[in-house]
CSV table of C-alpha atoms and ligand atoms in Angstrom, one decimal:
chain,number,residue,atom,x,y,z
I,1,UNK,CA,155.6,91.3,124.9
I,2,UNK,CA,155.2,89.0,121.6
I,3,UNK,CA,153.4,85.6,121.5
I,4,UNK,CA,155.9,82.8,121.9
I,5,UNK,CA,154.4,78.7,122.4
I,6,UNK,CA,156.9,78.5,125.1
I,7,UNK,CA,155.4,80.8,127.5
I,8,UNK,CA,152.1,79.8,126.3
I,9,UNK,CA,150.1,76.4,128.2
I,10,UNK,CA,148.7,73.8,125.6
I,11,UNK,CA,145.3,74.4,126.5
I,12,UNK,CA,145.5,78.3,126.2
I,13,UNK,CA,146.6,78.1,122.4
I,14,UNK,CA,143.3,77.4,121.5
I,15,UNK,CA,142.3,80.9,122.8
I,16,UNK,CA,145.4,82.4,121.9
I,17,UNK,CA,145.0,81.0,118.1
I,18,UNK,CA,141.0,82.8,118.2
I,19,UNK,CA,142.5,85.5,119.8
I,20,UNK,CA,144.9,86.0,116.4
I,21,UNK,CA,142.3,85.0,113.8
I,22,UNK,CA,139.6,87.4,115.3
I,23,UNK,CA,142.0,90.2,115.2
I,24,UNK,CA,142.8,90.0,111.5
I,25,UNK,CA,140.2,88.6,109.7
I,26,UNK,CA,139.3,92.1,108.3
I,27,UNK,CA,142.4,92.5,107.0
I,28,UNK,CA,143.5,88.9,105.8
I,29,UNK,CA,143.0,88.7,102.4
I,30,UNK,CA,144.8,92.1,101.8
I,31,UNK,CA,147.6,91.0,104.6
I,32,UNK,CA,148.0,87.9,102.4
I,33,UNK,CA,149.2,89.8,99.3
I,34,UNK,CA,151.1,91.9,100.8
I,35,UNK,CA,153.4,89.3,103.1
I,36,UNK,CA,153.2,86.6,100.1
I,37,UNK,CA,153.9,89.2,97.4
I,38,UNK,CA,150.8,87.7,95.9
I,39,UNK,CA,152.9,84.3,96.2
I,40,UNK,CA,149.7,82.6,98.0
I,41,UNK,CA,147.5,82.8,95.2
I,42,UNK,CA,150.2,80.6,93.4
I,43,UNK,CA,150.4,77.9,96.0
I,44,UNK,CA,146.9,77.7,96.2
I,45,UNK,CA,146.8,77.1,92.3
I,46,UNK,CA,149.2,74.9,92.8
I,47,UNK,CA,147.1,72.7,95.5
I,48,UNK,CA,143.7,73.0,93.2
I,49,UNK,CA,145.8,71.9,90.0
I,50,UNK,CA,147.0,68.9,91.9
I,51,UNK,CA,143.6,68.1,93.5
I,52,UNK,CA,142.4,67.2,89.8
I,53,UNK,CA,139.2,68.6,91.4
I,54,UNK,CA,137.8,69.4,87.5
I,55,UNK,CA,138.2,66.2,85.8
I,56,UNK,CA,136.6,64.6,89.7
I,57,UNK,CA,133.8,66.8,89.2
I,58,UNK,CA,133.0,66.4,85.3
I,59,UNK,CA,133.4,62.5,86.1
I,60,UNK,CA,130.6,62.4,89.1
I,61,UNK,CA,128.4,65.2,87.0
I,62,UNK,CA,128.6,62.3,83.8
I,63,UNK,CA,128.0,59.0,86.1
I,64,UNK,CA,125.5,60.4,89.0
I,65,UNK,CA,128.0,60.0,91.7
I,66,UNK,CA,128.8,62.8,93.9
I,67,UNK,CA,132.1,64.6,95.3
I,68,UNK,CA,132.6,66.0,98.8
I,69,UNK,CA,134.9,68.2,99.5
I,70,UNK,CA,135.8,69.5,102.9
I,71,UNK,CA,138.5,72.2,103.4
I,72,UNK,CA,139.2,72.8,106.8
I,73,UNK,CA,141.0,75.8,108.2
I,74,UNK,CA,139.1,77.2,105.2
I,75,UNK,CA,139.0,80.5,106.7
I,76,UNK,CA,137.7,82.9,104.4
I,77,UNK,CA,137.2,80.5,101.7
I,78,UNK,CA,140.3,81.3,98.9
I,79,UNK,CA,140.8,77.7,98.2
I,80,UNK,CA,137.0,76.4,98.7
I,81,UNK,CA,136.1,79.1,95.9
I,82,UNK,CA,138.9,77.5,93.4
I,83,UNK,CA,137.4,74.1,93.8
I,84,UNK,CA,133.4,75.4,93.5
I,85,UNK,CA,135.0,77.0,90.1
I,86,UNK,CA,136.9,74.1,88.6
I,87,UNK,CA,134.1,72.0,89.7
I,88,UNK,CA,131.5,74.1,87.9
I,89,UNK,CA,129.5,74.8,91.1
I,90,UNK,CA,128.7,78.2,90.2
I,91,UNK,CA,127.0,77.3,86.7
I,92,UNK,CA,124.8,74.3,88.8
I,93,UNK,CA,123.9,76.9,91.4
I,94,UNK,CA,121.7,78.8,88.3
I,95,UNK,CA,119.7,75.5,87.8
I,96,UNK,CA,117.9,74.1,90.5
I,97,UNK,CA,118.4,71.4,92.3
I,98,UNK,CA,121.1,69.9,94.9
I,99,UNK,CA,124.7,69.7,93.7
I,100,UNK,CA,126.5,66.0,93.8
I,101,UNK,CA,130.0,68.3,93.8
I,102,UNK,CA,129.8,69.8,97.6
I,103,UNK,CA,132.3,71.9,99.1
I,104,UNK,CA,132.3,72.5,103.1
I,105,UNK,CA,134.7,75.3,104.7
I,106,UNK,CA,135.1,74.2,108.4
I,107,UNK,CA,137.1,76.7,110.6
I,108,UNK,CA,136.8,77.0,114.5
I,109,UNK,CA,137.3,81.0,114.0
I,110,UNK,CA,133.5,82.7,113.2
I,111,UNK,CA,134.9,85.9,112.4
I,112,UNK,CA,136.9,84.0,109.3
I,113,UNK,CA,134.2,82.5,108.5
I,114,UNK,CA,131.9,85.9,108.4
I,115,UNK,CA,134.3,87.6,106.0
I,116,UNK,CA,134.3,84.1,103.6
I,117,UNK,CA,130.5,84.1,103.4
I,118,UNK,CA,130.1,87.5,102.9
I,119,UNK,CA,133.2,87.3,100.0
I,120,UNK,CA,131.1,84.1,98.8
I,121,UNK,CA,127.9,85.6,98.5
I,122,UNK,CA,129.4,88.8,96.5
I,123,UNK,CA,131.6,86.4,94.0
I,124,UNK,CA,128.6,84.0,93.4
I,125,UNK,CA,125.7,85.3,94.3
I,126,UNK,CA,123.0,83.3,97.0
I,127,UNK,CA,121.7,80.9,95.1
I,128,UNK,CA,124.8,78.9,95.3
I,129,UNK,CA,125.2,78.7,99.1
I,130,UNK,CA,121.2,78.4,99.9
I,131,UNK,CA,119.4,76.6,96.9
I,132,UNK,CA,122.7,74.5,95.7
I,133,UNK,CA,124.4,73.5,98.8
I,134,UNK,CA,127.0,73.7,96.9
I,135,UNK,CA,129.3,75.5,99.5
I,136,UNK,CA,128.6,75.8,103.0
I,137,UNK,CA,130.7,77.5,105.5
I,138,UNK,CA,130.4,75.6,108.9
I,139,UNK,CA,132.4,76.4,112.4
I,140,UNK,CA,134.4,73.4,113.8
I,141,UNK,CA,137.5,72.2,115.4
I,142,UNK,CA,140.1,70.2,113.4
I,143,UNK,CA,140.9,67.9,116.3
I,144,UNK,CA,137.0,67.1,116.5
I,145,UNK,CA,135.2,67.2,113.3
I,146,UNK,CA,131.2,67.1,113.3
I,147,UNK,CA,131.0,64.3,110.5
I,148,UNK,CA,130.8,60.7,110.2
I,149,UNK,CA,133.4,58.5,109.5
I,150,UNK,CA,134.5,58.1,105.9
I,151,UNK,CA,132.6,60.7,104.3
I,152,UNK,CA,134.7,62.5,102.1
I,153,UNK,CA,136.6,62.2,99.1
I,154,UNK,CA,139.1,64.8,99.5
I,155,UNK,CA,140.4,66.4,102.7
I,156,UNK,CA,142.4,70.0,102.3
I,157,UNK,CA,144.2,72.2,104.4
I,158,UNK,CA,146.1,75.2,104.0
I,159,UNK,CA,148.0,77.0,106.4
I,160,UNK,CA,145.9,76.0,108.9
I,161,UNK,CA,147.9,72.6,110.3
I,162,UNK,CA,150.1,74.4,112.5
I,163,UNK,CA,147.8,76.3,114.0
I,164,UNK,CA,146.4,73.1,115.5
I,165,UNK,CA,146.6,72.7,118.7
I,166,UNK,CA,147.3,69.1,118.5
I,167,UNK,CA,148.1,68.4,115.5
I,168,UNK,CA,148.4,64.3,115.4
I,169,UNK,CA,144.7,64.2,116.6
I,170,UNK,CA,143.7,66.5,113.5
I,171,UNK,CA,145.9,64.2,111.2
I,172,UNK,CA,144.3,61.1,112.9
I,173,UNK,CA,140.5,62.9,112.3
I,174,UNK,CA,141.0,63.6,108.4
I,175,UNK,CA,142.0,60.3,108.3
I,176,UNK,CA,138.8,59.2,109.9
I,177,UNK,CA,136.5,61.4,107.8
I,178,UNK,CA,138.0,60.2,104.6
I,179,UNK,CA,136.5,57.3,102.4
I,180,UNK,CA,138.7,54.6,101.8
I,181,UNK,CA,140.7,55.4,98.6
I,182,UNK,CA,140.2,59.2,99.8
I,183,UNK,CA,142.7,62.1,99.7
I,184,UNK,CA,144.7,64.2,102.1
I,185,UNK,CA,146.6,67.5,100.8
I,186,UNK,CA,148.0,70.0,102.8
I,187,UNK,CA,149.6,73.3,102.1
I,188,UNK,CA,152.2,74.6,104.7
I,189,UNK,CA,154.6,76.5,105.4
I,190,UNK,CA,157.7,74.8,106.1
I,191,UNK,CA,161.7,74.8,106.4
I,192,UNK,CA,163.8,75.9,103.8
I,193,UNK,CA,167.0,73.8,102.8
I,194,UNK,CA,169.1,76.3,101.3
I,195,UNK,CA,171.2,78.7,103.7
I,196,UNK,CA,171.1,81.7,101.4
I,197,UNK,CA,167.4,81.7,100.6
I,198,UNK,CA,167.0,81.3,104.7
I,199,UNK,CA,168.8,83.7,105.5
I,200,UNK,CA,166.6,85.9,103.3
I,201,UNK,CA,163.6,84.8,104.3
I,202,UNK,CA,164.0,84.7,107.6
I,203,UNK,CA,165.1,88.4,107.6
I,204,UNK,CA,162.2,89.3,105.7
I,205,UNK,CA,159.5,87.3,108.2
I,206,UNK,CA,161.0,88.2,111.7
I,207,UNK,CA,161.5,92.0,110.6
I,208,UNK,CA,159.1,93.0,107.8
I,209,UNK,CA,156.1,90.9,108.3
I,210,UNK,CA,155.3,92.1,112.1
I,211,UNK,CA,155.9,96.0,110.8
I,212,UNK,CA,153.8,95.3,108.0
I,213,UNK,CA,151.1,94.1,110.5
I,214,UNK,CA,151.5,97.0,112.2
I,215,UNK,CA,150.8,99.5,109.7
I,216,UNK,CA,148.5,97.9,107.5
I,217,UNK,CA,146.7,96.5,110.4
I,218,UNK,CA,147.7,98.2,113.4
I,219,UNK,CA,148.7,94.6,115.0
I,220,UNK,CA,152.1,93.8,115.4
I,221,UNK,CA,151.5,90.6,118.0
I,222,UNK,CA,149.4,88.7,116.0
I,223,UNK,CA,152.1,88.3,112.8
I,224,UNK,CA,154.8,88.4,115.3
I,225,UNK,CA,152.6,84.8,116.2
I,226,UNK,CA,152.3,83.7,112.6
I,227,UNK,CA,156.5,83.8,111.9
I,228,UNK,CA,156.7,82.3,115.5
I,229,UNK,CA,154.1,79.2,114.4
I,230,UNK,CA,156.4,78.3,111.1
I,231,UNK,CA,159.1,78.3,113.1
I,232,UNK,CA,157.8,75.6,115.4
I,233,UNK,CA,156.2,73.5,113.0
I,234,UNK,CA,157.2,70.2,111.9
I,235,UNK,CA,159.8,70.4,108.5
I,236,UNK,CA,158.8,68.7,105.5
I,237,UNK,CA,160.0,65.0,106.4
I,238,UNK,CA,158.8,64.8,110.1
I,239,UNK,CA,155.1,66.1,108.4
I,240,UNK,CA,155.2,62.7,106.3
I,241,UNK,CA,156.2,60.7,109.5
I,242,UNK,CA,153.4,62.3,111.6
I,243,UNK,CA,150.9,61.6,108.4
I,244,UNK,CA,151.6,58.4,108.8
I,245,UNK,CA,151.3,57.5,112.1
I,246,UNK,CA,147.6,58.8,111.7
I,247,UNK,CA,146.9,56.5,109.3
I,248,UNK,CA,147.7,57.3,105.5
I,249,UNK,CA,149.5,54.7,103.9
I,250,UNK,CA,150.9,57.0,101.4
I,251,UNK,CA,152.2,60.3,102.5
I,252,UNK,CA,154.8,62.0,100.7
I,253,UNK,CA,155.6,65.7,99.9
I,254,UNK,CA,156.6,68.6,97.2
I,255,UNK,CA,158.3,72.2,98.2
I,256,UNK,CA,156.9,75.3,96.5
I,257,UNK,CA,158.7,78.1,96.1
I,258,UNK,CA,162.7,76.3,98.0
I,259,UNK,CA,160.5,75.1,100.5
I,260,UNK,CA,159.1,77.6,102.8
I,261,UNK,CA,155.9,76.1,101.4
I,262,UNK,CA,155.9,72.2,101.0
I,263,UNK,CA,152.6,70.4,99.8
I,264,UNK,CA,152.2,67.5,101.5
I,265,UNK,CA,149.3,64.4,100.0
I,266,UNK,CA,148.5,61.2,102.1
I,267,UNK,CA,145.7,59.1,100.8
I,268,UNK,CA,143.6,56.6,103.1
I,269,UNK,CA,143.6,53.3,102.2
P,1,SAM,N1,142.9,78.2,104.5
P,1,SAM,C1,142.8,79.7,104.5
P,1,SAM,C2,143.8,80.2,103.5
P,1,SAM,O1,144.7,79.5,103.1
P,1,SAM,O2,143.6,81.4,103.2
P,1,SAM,C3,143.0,80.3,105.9
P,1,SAM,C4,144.3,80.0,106.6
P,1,SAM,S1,144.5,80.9,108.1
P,1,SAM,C5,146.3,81.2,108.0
P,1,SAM,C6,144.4,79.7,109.3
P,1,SAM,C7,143.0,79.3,109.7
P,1,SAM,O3,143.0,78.2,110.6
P,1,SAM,C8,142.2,80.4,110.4
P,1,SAM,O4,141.1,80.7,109.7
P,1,SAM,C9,141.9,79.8,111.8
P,1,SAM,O5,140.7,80.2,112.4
P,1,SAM,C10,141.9,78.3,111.5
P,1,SAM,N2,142.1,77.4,112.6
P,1,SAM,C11,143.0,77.5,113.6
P,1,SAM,N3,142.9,76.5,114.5
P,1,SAM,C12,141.9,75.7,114.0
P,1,SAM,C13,141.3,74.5,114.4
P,1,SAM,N4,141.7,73.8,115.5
P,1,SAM,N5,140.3,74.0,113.7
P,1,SAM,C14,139.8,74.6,112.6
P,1,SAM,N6,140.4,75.7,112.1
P,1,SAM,C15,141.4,76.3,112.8
């Protein structure tokens, strides 16, 4: 048996998606590198670079305003811990007092979660997720996020959209929690215009990824259901569409690496 959406009812992939994330939280970070070839790291550069998170944070620090971030699907926090970096977080966390750059992981999976504040803690020491408040790792569903309307500056998600089980109600709630003028930016994985290169890759992800999960892992099903989930996910242009029925005036896209990433930005008006 493998997982495959068509066998699977709408309301069990929910389940099925906690099912996959309990299973390899231990061993994501190291799966990561080794499926990616250390090409995640990249993208994720990528995503902070384009975020301008740094110059955001230095301008708020100067004029007293503040800066909240909220990356959802955050898992075990690799993309929250480049903006509490660039945003000089870390140095704040030594003095005292609140921070006005905050950063909030939000991921419906606890066992992600546990790993990312355990990583957090090790990398930066207490003082910045307890005294500073400058991270916080927090559970919570993507389709139904535990914050008010318009109360963030800049929304991020990576690889964690099509995993979703609905993912135009997730698209319509970033919208929501977004302050007018706010931004959307989403890493995924996506489809890959040239036949040569997808013909490669899609040797490499149907056949090497699940044995790697099997060895490194012991868990063959659960990457079998990662390559299954990019294959059923939206392609670049039909992402833009579906931004913009929920709401973000400007939505357009960029592909890293031919496309089997493309990072997609919307902004709220
Ligand atoms: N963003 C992290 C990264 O790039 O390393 C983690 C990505 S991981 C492939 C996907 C994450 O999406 C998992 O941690 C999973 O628990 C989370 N997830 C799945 N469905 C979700 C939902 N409905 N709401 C919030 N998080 C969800």
């Amino acid at each position: 048996t493998h997982f495959g959406f068509e066998q699977v009812a709408i309301d069990q992939k929910e389940s099925l998606v906690r099912q996959v994330f309990d299973n390899v939280a231990d061993s994501y970070d190291v799966m990561n590198d080794l499926m990616s070839g250390g090409l995640h790291r990249y993208w994720k550069d990528y995503l902070l670079e384009v975020s301008s998170v740094e110059s955001m944070a230095s301008a708020v620090r100067r004029t007293n305003g503040d800066l909240r971030i909220l990356d959802v699907a955050g898992g075990t926090g690799d993309v929250a811990f480049r903006f509490v970096n660039a945003a000089g977080c870390v140095e704040r966390a030594k003095s005292s007092g609140e921070d006005p750059v905050s950063v909030t992981v939000c991921d419906i999976n606890h066992e992600m979660l546990r790993v990312g504040d355990v990583r957090a803690r090790k990398r930066f020491g207490n003082s910045l997720l307890d005294d500073s408040r400058g991270l916080r790792f927090m559970q919570g569903n993507a389709q139904a996020l535990e914050f008010e309307d318009n109360s963030f500056d800049l929304y991020t998600i990576a690889f964690g959209l099509r995993n979703v089980t609905d993912v135009d109600m997730a698209l319509r709630e970033a919208n929501r929690v977004l302050k007018p003028g706010g931004r959307f930016i989403c890493l995924e994985f996506s489809q890959v215009p040239n036949e040569l290169l997808r013909t490669i890759y899609d040797t490499y992800s149907f056949h090497v990824i699940p044995a790697m999960g099997q060895i490194v892992a012991q868990d063959r099903e659960s990457y079998q259901y990662l390559v299954e989930s990019i294959r059923r996910f939206s392609n670049q242009d039909e992402l833009v569409t579906r931004m913009k029925n929920a709401g973000f005036q400007v939505s357009r896209y960029t592909n890293l690496t031919g496309g089997i990433v493309a990072l997609h930005e919307g902004w709220k008006s």
